[in-house]
Each structure stands twice: as C-alpha cells, then as structure tokens.
CSV table of C-alpha atoms in Angstrom, one decimal:
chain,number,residue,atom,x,y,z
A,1,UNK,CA,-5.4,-22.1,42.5
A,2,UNK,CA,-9.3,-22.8,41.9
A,3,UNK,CA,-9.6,-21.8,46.1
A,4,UNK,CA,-8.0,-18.7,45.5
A,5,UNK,CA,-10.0,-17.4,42.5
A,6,UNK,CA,-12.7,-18.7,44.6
A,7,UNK,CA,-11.9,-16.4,47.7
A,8,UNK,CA,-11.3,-13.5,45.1
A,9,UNK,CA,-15.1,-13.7,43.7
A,10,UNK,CA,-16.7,-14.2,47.3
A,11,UNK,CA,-14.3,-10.9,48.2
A,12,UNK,CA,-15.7,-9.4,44.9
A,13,UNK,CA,-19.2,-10.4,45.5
A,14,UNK,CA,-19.1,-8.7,49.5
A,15,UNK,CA,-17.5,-5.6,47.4
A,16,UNK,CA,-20.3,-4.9,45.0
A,17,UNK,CA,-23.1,-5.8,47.0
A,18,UNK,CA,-24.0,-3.0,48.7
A,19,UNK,CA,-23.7,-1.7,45.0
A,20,UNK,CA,-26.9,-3.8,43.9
A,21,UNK,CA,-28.7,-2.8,47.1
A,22,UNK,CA,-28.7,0.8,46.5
A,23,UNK,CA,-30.0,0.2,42.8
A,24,UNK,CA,-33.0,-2.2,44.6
A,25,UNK,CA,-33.6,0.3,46.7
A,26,UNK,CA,-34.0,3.5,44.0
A,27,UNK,CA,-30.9,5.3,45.4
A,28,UNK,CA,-29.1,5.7,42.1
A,29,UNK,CA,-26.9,8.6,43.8
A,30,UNK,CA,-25.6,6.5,46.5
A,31,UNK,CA,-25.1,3.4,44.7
A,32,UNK,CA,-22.5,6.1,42.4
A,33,UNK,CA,-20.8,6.9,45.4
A,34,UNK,CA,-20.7,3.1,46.4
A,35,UNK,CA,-19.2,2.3,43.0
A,36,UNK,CA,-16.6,4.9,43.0
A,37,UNK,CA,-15.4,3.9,46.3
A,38,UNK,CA,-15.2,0.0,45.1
A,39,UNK,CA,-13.4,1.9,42.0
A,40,UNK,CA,-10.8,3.4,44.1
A,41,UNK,CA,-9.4,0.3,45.3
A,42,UNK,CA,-10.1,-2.0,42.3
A,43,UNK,CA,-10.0,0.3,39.3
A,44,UNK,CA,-10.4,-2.6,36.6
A,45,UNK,CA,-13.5,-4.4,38.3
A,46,UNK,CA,-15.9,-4.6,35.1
A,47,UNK,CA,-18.8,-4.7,37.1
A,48,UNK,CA,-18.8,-2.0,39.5
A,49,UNK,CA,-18.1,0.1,36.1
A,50,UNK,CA,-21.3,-1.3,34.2
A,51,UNK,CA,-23.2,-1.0,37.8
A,52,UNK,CA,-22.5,2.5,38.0
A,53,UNK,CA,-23.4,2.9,34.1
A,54,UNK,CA,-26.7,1.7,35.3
A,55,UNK,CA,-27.3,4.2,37.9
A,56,UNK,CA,-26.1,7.1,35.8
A,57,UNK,CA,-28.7,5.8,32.9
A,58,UNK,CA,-31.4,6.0,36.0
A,59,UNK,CA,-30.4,9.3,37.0
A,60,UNK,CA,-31.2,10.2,33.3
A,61,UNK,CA,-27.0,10.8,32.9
A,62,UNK,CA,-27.5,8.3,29.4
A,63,UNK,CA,-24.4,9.5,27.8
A,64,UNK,CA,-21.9,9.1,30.6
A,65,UNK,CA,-23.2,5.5,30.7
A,66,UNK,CA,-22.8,5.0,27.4
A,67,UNK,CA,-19.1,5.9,27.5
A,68,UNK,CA,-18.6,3.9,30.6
A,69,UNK,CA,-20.4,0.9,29.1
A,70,UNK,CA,-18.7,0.8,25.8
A,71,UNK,CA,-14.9,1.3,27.6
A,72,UNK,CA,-16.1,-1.7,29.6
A,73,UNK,CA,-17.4,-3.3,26.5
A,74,UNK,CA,-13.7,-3.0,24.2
A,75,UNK,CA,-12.0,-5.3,27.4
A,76,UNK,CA,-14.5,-7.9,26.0
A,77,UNK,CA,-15.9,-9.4,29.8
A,78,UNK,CA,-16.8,-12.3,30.2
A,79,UNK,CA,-17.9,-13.2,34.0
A,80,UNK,CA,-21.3,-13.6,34.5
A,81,UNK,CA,-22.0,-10.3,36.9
A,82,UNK,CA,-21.0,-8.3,33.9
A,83,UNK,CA,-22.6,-9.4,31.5
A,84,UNK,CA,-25.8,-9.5,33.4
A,85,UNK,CA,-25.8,-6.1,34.5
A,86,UNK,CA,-24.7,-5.3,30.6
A,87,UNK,CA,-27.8,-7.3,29.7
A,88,UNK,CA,-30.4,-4.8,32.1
A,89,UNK,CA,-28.4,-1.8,31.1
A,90,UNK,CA,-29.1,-2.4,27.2
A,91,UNK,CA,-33.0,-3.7,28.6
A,92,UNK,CA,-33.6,-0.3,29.7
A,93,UNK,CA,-31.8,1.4,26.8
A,94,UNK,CA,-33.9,-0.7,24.8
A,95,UNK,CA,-31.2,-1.8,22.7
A,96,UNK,CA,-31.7,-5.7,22.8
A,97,UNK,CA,-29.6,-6.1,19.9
A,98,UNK,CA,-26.1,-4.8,21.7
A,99,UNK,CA,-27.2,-7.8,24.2
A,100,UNK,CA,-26.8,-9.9,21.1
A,101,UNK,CA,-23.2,-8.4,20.2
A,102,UNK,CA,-21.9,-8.3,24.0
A,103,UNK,CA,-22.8,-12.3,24.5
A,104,UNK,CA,-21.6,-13.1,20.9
A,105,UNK,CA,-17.7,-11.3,21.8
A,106,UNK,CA,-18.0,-13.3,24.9
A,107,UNK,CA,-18.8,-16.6,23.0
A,108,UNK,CA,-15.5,-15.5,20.9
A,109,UNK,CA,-13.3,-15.3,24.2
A,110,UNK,CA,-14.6,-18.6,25.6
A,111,UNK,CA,-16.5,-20.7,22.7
A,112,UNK,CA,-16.8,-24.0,25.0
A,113,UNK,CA,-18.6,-21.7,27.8
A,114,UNK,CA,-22.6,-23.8,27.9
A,115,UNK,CA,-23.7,-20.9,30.1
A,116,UNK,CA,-22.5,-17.9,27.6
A,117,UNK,CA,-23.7,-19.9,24.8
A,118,UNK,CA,-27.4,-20.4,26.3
A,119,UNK,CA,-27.1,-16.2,27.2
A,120,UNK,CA,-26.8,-15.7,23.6
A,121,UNK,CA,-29.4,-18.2,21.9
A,122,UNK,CA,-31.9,-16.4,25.0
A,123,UNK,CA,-30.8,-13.1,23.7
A,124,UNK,CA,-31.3,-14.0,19.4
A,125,UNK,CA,-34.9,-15.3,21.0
A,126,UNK,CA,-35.3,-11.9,22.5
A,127,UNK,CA,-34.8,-10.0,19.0
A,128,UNK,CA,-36.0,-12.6,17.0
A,129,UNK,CA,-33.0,-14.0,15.0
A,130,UNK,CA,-33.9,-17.1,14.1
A,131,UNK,CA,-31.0,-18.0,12.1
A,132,UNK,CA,-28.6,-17.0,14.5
A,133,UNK,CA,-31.1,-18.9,16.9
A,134,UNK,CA,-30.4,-21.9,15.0
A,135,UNK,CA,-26.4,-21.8,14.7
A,136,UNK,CA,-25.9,-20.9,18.3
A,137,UNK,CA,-28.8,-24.0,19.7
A,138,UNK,CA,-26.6,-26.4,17.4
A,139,UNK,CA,-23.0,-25.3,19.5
A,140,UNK,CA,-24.7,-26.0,22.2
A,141,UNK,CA,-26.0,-29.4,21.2
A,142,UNK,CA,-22.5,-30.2,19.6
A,143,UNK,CA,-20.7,-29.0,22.9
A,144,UNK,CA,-23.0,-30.9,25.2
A,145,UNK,CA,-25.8,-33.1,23.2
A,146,UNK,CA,-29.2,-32.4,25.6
A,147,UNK,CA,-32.6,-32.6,24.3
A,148,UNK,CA,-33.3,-28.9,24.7
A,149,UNK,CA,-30.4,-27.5,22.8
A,150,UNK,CA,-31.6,-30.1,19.8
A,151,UNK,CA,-35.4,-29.1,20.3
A,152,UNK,CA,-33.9,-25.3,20.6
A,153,UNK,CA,-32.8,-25.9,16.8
A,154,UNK,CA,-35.2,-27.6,15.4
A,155,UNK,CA,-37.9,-25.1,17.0
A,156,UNK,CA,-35.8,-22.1,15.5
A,157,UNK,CA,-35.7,-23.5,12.1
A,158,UNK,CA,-39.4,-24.2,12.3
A,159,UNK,CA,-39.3,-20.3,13.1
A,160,UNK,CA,-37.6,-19.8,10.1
A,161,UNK,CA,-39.7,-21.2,7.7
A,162,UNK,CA,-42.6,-19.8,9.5
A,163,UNK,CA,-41.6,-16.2,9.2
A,164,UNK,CA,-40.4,-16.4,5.3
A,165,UNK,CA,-43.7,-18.4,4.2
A,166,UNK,CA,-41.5,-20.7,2.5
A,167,UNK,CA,-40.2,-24.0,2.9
A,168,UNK,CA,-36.9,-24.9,2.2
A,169,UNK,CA,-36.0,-26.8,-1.3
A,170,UNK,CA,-35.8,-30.7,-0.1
A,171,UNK,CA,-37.7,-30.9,2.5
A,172,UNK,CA,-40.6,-32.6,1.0
C-alpha cells in the first residue's frame, strides 16, 4: 500500500508541475488554463485548486481566490503542497494570521504530524504569538524531545515576559 500512495504523489507531482512553472515564469493565465485542465481529470486535487487561487490573486481576480481558497480550506488539507501554496497565497494577501488558522486545523486532523507542528510554531513566530509559540514548541518537544523544540519554548516564553514588561509571579 505505501508503493502505491507513493506512485500516486510522483503521478500528482508530474500533474501539477507544469502548474508551478507557469507561476515561476509570470504566466498567471496559462498556469489557469494548466489548472483547469489538471481539474478536469482530478476534480478534488486540493492543490491545483489553491494553485489556481494563486494565479487568480496575481491576475488581480482577489475574490474568486478567496472563494476558491476557503472551499479548499472547509476539506481541512493536510499534504504538504497545499498547505504551502495556502501559506504564499495568504503571504501575498498579507493575511499571516489565516496561515496560523490553516496549520492549526491541520495540527487537529493529524496532532502527531512533527512537520505540521513545526509549520505552525514558524507561522505563531511569523505574527508574533508568543503563547501560542510556547504551547505548540512544547508538542513538539513532548512528541519528539530535541533541543530545539525545548530551546523553541523556553525562547518563546522569554518572549513573553519580554513583551508584557513583567515577570511571571515565582520565578524569582
């Protein structure tokens, strides 16, 4: 069973990239066209969907991505192509926080998942959630006990104190 799911990702991987290549390139029109043709034969493919969200937000279409993006978004994805392209599409919305929310349903889906876990801590770092910082380093540390994920706490509590001027009752 793990070669199969394997063939099916290399399959879906060939399928989208040409996708990725018209957005590298600037083409936002043909990389549309690219995504409705992958549609056509694999309607439910979250990716294509968020690709082509992306290149109707760079052809200045903002509200057709934002339908497409949230459909995508109430399935509650969790592969890693998706939520990546999720992650630049909100970038260039400039709505870090729905980053936050996307990776935090993910974490809900699969809550033993190091990588999605990491995604989120990264994306409280990028809108400066310190508590939230804290929680999610401390999974991590509980689910696999490295250095970083301890330091990633510690560092995040330090942040804590550091933005409220305050230390904590106890600590001295």
């Amino acid at each position: 069973m793990a070669g199969r799911a394997h063939v099916d990702d290399s399959v879906i991987e060939r399928r989208l990239r040409p996708i990725y290549e018209w957005l590298d390139t600037g083409n936002n029109k043909k990389a549309v066209q690219e995504a409705d043709k992958v549609l056509r034969k694999q309607s439910t493919l979250h990716c294509a969907r968020v690709l082509k969200g992306l290149a109707l937000l760079r052809m200045s279409r903002r509200e057709e991505c934002e339908n497409l993006i949230s459909a995508v978004i109430k399935e509650g994805p969790t592969d890693e192509a998706t939520l990546q392209a999720l992650t630049i599409c909100f970038r260039e919305m400039h709505q870090p926080d729905q980053i936050c929310k996307v990776y935090e349903m993910a974490v809900k889906t699969e809550p033993s998942n190091e990588e999605l876990l990491s995604h989120l801590f990264m994306a409280y770092v990028r809108v400066g959630d310190y508590k939230n910082q804290q929680h999610t380093a401390m999974k991590l540390y509980k689910l696999k006990p490295k250095n970083p994920y301890y330091f990633w706490a510690v560092m995040s509590h330090v942040m804590q104190v550091y933005v409220h001027h305050c230390l904590p009752v106890g600590v001295f």
